CSV table of C-alpha atoms and ligand atoms in Angstrom, one decimal:
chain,number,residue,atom,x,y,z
Y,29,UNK,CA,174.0,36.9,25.3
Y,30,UNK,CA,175.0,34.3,27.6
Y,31,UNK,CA,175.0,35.3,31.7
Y,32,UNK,CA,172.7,38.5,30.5
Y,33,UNK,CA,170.2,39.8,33.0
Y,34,UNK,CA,167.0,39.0,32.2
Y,35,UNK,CA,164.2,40.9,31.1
Y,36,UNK,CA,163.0,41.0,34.5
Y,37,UNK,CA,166.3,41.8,35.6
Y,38,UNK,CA,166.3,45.5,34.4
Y,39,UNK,CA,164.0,47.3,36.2
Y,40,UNK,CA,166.5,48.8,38.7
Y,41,UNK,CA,165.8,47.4,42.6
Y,42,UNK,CA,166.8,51.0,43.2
Y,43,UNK,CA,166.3,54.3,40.5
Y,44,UNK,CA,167.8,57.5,40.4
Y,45,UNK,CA,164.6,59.1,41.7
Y,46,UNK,CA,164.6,56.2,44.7
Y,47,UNK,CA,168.0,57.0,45.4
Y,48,UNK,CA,167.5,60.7,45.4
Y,49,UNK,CA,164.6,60.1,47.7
Y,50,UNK,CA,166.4,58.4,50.1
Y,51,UNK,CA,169.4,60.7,49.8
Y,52,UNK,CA,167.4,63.3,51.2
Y,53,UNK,CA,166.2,62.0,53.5
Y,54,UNK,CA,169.0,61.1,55.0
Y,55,UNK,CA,170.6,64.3,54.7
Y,56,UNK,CA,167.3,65.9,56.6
Y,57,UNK,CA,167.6,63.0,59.3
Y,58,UNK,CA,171.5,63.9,59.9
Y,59,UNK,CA,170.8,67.4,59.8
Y,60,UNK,CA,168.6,67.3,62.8
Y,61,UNK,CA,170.4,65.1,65.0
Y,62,UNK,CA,173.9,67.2,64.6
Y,63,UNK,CA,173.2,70.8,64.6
Y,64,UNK,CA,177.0,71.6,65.5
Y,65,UNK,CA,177.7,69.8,62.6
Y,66,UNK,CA,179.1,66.4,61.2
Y,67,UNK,CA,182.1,64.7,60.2
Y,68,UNK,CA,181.1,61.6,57.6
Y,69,UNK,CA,183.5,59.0,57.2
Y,70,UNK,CA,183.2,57.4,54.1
Y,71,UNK,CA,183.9,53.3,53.8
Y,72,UNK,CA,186.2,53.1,50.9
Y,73,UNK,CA,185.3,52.5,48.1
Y,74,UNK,CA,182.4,51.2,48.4
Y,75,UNK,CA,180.6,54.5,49.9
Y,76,UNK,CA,182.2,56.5,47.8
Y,77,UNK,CA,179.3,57.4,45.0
Y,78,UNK,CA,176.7,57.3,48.4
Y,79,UNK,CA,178.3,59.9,50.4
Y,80,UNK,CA,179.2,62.4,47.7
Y,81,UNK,CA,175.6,62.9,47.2
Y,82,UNK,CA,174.9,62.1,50.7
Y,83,UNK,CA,177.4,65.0,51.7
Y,84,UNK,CA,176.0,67.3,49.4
Y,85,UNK,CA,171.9,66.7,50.5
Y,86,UNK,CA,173.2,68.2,53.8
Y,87,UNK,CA,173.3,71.8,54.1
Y,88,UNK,CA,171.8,72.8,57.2
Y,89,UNK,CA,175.0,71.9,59.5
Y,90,UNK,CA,178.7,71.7,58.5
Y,91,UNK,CA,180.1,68.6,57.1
Y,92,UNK,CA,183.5,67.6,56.5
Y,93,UNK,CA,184.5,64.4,55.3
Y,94,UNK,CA,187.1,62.0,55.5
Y,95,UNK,CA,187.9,58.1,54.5
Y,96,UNK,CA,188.4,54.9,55.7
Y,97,UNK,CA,189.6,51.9,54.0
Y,98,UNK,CA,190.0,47.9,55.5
Y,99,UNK,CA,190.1,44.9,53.6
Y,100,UNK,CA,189.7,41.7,54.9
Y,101,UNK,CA,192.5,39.6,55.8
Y,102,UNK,CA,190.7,36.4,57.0
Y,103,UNK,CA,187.6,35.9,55.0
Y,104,UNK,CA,185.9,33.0,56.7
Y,105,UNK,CA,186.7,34.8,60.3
Y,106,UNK,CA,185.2,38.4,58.8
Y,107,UNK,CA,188.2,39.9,60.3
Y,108,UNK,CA,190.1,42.8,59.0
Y,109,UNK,CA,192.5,44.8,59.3
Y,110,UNK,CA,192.6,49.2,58.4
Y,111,UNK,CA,194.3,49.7,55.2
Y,112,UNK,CA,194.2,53.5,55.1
Y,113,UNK,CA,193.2,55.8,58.3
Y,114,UNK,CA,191.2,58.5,59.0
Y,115,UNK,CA,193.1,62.2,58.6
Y,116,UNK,CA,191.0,63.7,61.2
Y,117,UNK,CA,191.1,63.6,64.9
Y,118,UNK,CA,187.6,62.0,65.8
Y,119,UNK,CA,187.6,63.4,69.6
Y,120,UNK,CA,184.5,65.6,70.5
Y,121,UNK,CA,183.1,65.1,67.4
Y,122,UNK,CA,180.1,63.7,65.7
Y,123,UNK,CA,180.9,61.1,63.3
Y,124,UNK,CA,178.8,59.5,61.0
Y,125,UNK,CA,180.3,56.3,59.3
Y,126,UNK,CA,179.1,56.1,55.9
Y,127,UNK,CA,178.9,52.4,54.3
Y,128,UNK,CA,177.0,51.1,50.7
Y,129,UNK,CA,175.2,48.1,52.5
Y,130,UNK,CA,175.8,46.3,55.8
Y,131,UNK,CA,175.1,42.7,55.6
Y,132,UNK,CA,176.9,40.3,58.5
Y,133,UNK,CA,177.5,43.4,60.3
Y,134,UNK,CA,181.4,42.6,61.2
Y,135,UNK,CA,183.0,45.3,58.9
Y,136,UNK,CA,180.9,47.6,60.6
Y,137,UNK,CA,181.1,46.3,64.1
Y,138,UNK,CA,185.1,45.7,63.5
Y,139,UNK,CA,185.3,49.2,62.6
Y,140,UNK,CA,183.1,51.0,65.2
Y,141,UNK,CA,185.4,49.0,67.7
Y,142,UNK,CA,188.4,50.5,66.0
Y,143,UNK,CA,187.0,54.5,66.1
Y,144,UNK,CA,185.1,54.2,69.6
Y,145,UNK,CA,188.1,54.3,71.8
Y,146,UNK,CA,189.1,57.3,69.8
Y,147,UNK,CA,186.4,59.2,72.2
Y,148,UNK,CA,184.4,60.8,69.6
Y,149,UNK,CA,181.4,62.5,71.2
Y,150,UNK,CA,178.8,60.8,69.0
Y,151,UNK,CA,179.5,58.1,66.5
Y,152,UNK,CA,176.5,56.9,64.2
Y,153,UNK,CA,176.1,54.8,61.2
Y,154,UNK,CA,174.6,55.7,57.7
Y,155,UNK,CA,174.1,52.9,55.2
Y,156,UNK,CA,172.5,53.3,52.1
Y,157,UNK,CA,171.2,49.7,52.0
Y,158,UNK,CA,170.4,47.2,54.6
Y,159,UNK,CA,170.5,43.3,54.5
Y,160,UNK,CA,169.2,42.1,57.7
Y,161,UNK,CA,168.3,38.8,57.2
Y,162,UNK,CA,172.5,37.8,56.8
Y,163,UNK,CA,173.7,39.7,60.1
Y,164,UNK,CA,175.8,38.0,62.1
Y,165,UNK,CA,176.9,40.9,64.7
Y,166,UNK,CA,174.0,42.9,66.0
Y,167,UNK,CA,174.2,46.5,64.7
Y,168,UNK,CA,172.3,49.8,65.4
Y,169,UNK,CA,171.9,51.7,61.8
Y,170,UNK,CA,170.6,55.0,63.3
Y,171,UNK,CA,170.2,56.3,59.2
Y,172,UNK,CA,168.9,53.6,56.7
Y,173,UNK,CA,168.4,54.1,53.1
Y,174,UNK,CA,166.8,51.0,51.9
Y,175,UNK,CA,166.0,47.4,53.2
Y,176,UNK,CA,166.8,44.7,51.0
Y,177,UNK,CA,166.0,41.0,50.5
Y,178,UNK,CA,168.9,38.2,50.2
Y,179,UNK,CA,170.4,39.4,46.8
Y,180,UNK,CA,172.8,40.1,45.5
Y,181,UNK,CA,173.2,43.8,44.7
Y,182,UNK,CA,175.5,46.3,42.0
Y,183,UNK,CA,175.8,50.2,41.0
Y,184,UNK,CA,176.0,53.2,42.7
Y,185,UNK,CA,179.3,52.8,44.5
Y,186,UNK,CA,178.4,48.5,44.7
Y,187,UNK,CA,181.1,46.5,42.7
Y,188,UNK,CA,181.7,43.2,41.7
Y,189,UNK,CA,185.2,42.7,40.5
Y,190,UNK,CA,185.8,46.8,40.5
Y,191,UNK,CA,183.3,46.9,38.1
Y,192,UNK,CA,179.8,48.5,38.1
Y,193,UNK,CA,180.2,51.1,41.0
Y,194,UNK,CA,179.2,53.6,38.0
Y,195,UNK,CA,176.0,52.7,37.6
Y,196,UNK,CA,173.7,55.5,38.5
Y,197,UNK,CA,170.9,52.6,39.8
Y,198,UNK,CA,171.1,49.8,42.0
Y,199,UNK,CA,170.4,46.7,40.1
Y,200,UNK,CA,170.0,42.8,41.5
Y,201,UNK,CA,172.7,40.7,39.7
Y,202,UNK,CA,173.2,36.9,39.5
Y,203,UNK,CA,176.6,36.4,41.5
Y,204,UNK,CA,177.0,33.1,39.4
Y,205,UNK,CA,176.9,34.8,36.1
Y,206,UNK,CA,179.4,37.2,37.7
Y,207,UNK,CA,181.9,34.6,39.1
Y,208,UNK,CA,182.0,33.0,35.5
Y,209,UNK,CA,182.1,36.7,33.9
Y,210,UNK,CA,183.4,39.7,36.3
Y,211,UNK,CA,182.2,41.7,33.5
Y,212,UNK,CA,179.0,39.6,32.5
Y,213,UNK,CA,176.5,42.3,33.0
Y,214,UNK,CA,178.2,45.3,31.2
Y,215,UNK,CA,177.3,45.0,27.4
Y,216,UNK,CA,173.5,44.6,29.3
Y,217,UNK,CA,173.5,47.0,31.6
Y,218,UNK,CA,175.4,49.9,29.8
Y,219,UNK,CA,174.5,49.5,26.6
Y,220,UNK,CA,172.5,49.9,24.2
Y,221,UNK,CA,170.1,51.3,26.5
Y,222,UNK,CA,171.5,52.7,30.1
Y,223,UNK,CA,169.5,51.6,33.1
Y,224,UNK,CA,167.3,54.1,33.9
B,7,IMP,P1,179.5,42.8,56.0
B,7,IMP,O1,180.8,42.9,56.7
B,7,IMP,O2,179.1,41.3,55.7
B,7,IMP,O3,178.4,43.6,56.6
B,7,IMP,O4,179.9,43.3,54.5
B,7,IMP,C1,179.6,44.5,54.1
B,7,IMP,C2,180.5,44.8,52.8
B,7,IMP,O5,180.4,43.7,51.9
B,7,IMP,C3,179.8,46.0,52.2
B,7,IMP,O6,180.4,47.2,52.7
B,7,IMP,C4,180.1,45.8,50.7
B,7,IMP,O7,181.3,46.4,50.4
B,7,IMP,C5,180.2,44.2,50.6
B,7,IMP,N1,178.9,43.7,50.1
B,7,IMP,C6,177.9,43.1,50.8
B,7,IMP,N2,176.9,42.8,50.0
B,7,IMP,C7,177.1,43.2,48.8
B,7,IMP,C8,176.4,43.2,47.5
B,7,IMP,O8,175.3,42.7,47.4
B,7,IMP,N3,177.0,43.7,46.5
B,7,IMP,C9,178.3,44.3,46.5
B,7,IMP,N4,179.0,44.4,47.7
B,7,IMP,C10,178.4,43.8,48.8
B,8,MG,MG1,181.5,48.6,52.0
């Protein structure tokens, strides 16, 4: 089938076991840096899949959680605007800001300069994958899942076109293929055989 992932192309960059992993060690990292507890703010949607098991490998301390959603407004500036607000009052509080991947770094510095004057007493940043060779805006990420080369990347709260964020694996996918074909890579990577 035209556009299909290779072969080579199914062996996950990222399994359920290597997500799991990385999960929990997270959750033991964040646990031991906020014993009074921890309010995650989840990047929508993106973050989504990521800090629903996040939130639950953290048992040691309270968590509550709450969302945040911006869009882009100017692309080729990176500048964006806050579609949907937090509920909670951030004052006092430690906050960790939960994102899928950072790659340029200016959703994440955009929105750190948007919470910061909201006087939280510690504000951290969880990201489940990290693309350092692209950033743009210098960025602390005290808790990192996973480093990752210059590709492009889908599943487990990842999308292209909406589409994907189900998979239970992170897989590398040919952003050509996908531009053609949002939906290129679903007959592949759902069926006949699911990624493992
Ligand atoms: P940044 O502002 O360049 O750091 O962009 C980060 C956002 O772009 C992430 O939160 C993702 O939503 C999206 N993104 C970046 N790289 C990928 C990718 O490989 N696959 C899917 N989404 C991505
Ligand atoms: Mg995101």
């Amino acid at each position: 089938m035209t556009g299909a992932p290779r072969e080579s192309r199914w062996s996950p960059l990222l399994t359920r076991a290597d997500l799991a992993a990385r999960v929990d060690r997270l959750g033991r990292e964040i646990e031991a840096d906020h014993p009074d507890g921890v309010l995650l703010v989840g990047v929508l949607k993106g973050a989504l899949i990521f800090l629903a098991d996040l939130a639950r490998a953290i048992r040691a301390v309270p968590v509550e959680v709450d969302f945040i959603a911006i869009s882009r407004y100017a692309p080729d500036t990176g500048r964006v605007r806050i579609l949907k607000d937090l509920e909670a009052d951030i004052a006092g509080r430690d906050i960790v800001v939960v994102e899928d991947i950072v790659d340029t770094g200016l959703t994440l510095s955009y929105l750190l300069r948007q919470l910061e004057p909201r006087a939280p007493r510690r504000l951290d940043v969880c990201a489940l994958l990290d693309r350092p060779g692209r950033r743009i805006v210098p960025l602390e990420v005290r808790y990192k899942g996973e480093e990752i080369p210059d590709v492009f990347v889908l599943g487990y709260g990842l999308h292209y076109a909406d589409l994907y964020r189900n998979l239970p694996v992170v897989v590398e996918a040919d952003p050509r293929a996908l531009r053609e074909d949002p939906a290129a890579f679903v007959p592949a990577l759902y069926q006949p055989r699911p990624a493992a």
